[in-house]
CSV table of C-alpha atoms in Angstrom, one decimal:
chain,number,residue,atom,x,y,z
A,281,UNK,CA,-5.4,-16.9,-10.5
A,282,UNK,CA,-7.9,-14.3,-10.5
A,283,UNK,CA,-6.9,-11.1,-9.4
A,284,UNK,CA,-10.7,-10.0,-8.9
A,285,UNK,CA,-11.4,-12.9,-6.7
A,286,UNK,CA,-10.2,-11.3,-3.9
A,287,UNK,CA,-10.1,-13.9,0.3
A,288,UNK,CA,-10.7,-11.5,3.1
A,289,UNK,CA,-10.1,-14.5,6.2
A,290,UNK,CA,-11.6,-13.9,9.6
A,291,UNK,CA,-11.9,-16.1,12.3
A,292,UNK,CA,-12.2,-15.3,16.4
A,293,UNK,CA,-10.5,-12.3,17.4
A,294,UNK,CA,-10.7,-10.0,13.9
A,295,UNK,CA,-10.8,-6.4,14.0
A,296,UNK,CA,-13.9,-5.3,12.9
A,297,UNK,CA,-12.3,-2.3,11.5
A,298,UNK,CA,-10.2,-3.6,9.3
A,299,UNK,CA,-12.6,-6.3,8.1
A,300,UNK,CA,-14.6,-3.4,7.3
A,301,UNK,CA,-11.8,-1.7,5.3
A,302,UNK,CA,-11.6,-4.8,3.0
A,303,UNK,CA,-15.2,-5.2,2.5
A,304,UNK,CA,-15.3,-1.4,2.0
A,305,UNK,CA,-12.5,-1.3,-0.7
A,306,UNK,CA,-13.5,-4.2,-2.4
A,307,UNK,CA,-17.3,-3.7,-2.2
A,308,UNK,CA,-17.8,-3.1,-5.9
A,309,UNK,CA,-19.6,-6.9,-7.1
A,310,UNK,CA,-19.3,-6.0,-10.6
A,311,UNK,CA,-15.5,-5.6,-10.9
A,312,UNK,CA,-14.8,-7.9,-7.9
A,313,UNK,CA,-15.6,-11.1,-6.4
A,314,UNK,CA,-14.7,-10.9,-2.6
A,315,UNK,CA,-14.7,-13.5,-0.4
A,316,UNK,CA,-15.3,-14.0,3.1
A,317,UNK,CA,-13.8,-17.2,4.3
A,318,UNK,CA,-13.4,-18.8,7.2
A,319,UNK,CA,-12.9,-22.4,9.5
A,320,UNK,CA,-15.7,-24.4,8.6
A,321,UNK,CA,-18.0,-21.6,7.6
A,322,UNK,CA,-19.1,-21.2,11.4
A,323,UNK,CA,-19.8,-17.9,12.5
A,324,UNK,CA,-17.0,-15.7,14.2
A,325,UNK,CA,-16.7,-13.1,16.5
A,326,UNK,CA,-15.3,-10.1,15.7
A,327,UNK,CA,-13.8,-7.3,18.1
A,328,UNK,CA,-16.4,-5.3,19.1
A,329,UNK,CA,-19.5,-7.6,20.5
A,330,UNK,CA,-19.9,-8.3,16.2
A,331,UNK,CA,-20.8,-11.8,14.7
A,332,UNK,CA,-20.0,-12.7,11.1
A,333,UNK,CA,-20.7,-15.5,9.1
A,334,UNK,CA,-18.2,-16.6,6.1
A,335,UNK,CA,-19.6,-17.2,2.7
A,336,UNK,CA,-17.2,-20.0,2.2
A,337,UNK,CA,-14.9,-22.1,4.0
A,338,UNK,CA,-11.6,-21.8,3.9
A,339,UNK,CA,-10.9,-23.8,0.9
A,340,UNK,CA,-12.0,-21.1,-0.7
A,341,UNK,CA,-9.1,-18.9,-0.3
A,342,UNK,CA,-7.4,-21.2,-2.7
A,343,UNK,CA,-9.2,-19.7,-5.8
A,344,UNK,CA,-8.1,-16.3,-4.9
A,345,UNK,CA,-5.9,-14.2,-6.9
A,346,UNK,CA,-5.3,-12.6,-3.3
A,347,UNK,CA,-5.9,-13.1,0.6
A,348,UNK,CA,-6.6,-10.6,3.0
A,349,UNK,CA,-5.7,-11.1,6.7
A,350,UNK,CA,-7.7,-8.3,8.7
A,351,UNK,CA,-5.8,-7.2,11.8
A,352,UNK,CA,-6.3,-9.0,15.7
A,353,UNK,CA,-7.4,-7.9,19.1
A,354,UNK,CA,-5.2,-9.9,21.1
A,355,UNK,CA,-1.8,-10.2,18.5
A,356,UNK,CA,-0.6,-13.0,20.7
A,357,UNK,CA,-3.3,-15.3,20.8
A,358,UNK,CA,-3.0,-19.1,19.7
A,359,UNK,CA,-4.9,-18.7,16.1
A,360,UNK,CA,-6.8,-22.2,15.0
A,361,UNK,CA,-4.2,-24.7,13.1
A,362,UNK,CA,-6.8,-24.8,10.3
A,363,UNK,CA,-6.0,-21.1,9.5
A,364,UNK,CA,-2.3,-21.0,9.4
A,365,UNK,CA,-2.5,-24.4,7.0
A,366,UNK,CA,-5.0,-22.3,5.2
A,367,UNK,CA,-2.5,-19.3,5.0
A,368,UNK,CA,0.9,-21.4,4.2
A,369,UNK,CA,-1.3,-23.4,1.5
A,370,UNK,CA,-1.8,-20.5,-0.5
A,371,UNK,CA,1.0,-18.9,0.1
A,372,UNK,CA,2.6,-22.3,-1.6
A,373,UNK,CA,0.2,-21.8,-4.6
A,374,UNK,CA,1.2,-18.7,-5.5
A,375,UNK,CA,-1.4,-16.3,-4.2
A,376,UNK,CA,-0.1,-13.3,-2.8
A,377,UNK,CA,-0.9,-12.9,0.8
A,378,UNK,CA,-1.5,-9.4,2.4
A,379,UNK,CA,-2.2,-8.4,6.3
A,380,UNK,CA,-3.3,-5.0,8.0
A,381,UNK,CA,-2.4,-3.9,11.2
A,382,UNK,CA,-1.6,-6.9,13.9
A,383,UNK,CA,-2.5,-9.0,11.0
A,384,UNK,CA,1.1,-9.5,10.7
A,385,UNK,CA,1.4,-11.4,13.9
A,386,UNK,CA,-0.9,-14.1,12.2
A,387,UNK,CA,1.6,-14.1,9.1
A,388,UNK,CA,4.5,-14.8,11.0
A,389,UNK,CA,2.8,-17.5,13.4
A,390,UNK,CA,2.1,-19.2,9.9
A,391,UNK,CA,5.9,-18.6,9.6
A,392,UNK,CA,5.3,-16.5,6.2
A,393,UNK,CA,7.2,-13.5,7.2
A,394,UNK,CA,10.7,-15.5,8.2
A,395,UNK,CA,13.7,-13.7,6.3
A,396,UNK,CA,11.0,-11.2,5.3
A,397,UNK,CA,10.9,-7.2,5.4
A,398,UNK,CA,7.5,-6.5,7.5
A,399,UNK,CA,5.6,-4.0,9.4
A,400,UNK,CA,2.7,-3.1,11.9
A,401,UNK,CA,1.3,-0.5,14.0
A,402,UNK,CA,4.5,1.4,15.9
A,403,UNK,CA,3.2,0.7,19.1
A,404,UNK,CA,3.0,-3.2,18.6
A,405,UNK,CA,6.6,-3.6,16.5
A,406,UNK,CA,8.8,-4.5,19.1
A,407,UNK,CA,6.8,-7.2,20.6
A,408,UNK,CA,6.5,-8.5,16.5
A,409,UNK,CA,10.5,-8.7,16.5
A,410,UNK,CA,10.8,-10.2,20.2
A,411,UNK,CA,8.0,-12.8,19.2
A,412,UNK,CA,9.2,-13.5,16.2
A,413,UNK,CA,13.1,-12.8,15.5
A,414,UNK,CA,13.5,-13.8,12.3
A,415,UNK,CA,11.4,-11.1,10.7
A,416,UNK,CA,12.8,-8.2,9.7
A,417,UNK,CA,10.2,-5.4,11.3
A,418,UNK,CA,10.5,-2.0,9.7
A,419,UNK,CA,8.2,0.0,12.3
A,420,UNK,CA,8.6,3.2,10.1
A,421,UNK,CA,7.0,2.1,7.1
A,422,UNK,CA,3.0,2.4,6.3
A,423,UNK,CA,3.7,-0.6,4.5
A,424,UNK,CA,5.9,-3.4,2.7
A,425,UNK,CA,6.0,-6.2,0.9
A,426,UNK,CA,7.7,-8.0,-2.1
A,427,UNK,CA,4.7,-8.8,-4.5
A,428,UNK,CA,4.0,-12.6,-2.5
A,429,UNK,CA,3.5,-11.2,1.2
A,430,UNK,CA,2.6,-7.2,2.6
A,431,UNK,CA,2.2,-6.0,6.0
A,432,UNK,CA,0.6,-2.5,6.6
A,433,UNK,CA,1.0,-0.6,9.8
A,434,UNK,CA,-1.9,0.7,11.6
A,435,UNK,CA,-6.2,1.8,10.9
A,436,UNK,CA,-5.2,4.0,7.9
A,437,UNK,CA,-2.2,2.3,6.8
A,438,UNK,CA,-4.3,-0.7,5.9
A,439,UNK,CA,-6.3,1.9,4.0
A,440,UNK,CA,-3.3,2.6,2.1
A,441,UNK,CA,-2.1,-0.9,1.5
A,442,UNK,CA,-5.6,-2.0,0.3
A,443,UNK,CA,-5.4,0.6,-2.1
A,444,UNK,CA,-2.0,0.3,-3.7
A,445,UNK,CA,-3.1,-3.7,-3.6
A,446,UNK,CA,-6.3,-2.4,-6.3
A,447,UNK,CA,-3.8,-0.6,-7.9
A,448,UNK,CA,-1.1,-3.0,-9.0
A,449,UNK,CA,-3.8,-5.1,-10.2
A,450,UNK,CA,-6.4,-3.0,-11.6
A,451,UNK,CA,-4.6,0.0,-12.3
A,452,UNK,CA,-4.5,3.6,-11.2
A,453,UNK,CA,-7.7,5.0,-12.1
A,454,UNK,CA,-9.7,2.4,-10.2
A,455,UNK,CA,-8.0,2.8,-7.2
A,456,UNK,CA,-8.3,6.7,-7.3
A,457,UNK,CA,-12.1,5.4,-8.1
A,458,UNK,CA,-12.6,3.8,-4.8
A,459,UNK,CA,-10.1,6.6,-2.8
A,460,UNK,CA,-13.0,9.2,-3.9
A,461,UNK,CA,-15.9,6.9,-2.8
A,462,UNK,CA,-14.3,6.5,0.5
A,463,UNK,CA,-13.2,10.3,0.8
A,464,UNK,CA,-9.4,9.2,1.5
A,465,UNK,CA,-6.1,9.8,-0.1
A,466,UNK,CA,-5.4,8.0,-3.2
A,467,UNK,CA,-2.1,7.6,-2.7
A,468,UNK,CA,0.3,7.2,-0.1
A,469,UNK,CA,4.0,5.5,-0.3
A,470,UNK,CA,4.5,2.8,1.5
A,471,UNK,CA,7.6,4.0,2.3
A,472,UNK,CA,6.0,7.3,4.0
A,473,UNK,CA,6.7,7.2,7.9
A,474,UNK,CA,4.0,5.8,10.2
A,475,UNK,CA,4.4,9.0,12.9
A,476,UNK,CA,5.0,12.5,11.2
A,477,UNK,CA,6.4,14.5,14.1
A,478,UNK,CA,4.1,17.7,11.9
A,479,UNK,CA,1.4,16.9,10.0
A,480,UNK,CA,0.1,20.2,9.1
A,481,UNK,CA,2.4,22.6,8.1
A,482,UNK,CA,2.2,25.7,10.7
A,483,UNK,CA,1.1,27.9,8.0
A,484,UNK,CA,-1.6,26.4,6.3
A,485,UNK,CA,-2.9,29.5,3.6
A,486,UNK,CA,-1.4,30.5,0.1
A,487,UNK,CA,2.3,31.2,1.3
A,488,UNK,CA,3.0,27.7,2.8
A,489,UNK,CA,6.6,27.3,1.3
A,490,UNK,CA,7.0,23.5,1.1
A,491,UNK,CA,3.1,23.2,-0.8
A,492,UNK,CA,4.4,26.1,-3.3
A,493,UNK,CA,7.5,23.8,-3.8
A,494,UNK,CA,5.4,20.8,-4.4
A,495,UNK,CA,2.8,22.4,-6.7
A,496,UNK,CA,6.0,24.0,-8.2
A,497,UNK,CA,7.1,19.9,-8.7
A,498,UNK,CA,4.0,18.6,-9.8
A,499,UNK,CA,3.6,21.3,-12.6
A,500,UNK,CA,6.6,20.5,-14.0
A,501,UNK,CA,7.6,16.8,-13.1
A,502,UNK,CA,9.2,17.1,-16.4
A,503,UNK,CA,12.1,19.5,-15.3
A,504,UNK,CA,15.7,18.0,-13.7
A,505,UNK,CA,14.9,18.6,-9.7
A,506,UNK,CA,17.2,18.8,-6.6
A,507,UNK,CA,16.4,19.1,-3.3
A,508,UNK,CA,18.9,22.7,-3.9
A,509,UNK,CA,15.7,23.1,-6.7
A,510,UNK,CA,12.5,22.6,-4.5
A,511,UNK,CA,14.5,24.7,-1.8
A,512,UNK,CA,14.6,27.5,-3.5
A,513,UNK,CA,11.5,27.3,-5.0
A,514,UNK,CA,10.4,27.4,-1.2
A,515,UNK,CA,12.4,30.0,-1.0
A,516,UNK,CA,14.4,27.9,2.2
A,517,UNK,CA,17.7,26.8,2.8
A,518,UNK,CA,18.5,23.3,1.5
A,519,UNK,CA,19.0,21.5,4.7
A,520,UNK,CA,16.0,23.3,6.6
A,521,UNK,CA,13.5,22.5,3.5
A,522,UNK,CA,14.9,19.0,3.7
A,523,UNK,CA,14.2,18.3,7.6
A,524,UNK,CA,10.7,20.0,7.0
A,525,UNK,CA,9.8,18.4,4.6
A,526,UNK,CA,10.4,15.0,5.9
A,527,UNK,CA,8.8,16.5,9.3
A,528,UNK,CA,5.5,17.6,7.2
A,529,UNK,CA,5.2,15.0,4.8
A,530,UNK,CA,6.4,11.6,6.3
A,531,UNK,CA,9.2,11.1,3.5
A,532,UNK,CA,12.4,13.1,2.0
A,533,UNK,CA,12.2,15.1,-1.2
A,534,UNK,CA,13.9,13.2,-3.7
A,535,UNK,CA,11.7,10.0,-2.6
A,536,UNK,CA,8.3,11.4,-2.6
A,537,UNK,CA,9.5,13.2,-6.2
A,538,UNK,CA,10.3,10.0,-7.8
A,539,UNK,CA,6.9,8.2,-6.5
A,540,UNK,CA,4.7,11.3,-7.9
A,541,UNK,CA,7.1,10.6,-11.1
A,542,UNK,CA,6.0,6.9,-11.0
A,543,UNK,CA,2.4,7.8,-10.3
A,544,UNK,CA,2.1,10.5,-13.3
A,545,UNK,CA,3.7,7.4,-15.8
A,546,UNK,CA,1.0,5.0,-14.8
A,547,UNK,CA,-1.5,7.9,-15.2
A,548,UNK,CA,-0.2,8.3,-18.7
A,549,UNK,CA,0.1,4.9,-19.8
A,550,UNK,CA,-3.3,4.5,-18.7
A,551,UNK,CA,-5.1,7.5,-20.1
A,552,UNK,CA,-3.1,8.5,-23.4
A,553,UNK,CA,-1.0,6.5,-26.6
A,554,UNK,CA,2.1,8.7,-25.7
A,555,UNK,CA,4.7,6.2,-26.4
A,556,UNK,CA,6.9,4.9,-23.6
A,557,UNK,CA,9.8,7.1,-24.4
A,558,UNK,CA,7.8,10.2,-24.3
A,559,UNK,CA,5.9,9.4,-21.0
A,560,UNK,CA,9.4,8.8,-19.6
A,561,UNK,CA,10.5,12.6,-20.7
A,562,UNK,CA,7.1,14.3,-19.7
A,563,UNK,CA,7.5,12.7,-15.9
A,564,UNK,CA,11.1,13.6,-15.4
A,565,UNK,CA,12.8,10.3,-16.1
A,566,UNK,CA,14.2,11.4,-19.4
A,567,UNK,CA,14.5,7.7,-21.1
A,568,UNK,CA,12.5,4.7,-21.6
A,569,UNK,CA,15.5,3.0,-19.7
A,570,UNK,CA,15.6,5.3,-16.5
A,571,UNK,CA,11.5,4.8,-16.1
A,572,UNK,CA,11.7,1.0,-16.5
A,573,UNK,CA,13.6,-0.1,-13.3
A,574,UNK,CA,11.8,2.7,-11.2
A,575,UNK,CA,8.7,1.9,-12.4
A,576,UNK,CA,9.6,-2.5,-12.1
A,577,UNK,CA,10.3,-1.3,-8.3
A,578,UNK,CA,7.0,0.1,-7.4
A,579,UNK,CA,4.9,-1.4,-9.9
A,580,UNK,CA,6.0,-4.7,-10.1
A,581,UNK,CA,5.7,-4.6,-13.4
A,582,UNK,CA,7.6,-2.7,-16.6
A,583,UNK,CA,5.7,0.4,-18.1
A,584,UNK,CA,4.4,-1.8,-21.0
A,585,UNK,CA,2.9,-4.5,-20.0
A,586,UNK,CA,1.1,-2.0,-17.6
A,587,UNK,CA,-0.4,-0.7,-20.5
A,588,UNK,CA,-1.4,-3.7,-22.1
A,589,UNK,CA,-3.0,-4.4,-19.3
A,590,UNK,CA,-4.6,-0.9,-18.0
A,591,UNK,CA,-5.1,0.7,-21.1
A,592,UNK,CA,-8.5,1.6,-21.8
């Protein structure tokens, strides 16, 4: 497979939004080759009054080295037999298969997502897990997947999805490459929660206590942090800098420290010949052995061959 021949499939019903996030993240010709697919090549409607027609059929999908399902206007809607046999065949091949949004209703008419961990926007989850009972719906999630199938919840969370997507197979600095063209944030967990209850921190200016702690963090990723740590360096109680954080950020401390640890490493093995052992030490993890199964978890793949294949 190809992992920069890259199936967007739309048919009746597609969100023009999120087809336009696909085409948008992709857009680059010279490093990919996307693909717009769909039944029979005939034109489709998308939401919105808009008509596209698919380069290819859906055939096409086959050759991918992934396939995109854009998110739905109607979630419930009867979707043509020709595109769920298109879905489950390439899910059968191998090719990993990725929706946004109510995309994920499409997935698990194709049956894809039975015994699976997936998501969607928070306002359509509990239908998902009515419809469909044998998925596993995670409605706090921005997204989720095991490497074959992802789900991604809502508009920006499809964003976010598309982006880590670009960055597992083309590393780091391309996706921060295409985050700055599209003036959005390079990097968001998955695991970050859909609804923050406070997205901006009441005090914005120099004396925000949980951004001091986090610059404090970043500057030294190196050093052994706590959450007792970052709360003082916020100068807070431990329990009140953990709920605010989580209320600010979308995700507790100790997680959103170990995926800026994971993001500095693939920085690192991209941009210098530090040996593994001391990129380990410089982004906290201490030992080629603690980064590996960290980094296997996110990544998908060990800090070496992530080299091999990103260096450069």
């Amino acid at each position: 497979m190809n992992p920069s021949r890259v199936g967007c499939l739309v048919f009746d019903g597609v969100r023009a939004f999120d087809y336009a996030v696909v085409s948008e993240v992709w857009s680059d010709r010279r490093a990919f080759d996307l693909r717009v697919c769909g039944p029979d090549g005939a034109r489709v409607r998308l939401g919105g009054g808009l008509e596209r027609v698919p380069d290819q059929g859906l055939d096409a999908l086959l050759d991918c080295g992934l396939v995109l399902v854009p998110g739905v206007t109607d979630p419930l809607a009867a979707r043509p037999p020709a595109v769920l046999d298109a879905l489950r065949r390439a899910h059968a091949r191998g090719i990993p298969v990725a929706s946004l949004c109510a995309g994920a209703f499409v997935l698990a008419e194709a049956g894809l997502l039975d015994g699976r961990t997936a998501t969607t926007h928070w306002a359509l989850a509990d239908r998902l897990a009515r419809t469909y009972p044998r998925v596993d719906v995670r409605p706090e999630v921005l997204f989720t997947g095991d490497g074959a199938i992802w789900t991604s919840a809502g508009v920006a969370a499809g964003i976010d999805l598309c982006l880590h997507l670009v960055r597992t197979s083309h590393g780091q600095r391309t996706a921060a490459g295409i985050a700055r063209a599209m003036v959005t944030a390079p990097f968001r967990a998955g695991g970050q929660a859909q609804f923050i209850p406070t997205p901006v921190p009441e005090d914005t200016g120099a004396d925000d206590p949980l951004g001091r702690a986090r610059t404090a963090v970043l500057a030294g990723l190196d050093a052994p942090w706590t959450v007792r740590r970052m709360a003082d360096a916020a100068l807070m109680s431990e329990r009140t800098f953990a709920r605010r954080f989580v209320e600010t950020t979308g995700t507790p401390p100790l997680r959103w420290l170990l995926e800026q640890r994971v993001l500095a490493a693939q920085q690192l093995l991209e941009e210098t010949d530090l040996p593994v052992e001391q990129v380990a030490v410089r982004t906290g993890f201490g030992s080629a052995v603690s980064l590996r199964p960290a980094f296997v978890r996110r990544i998908g793949v060990a800090p070496r061959e992530y080299r091999r294949a990103f260096r450069g």
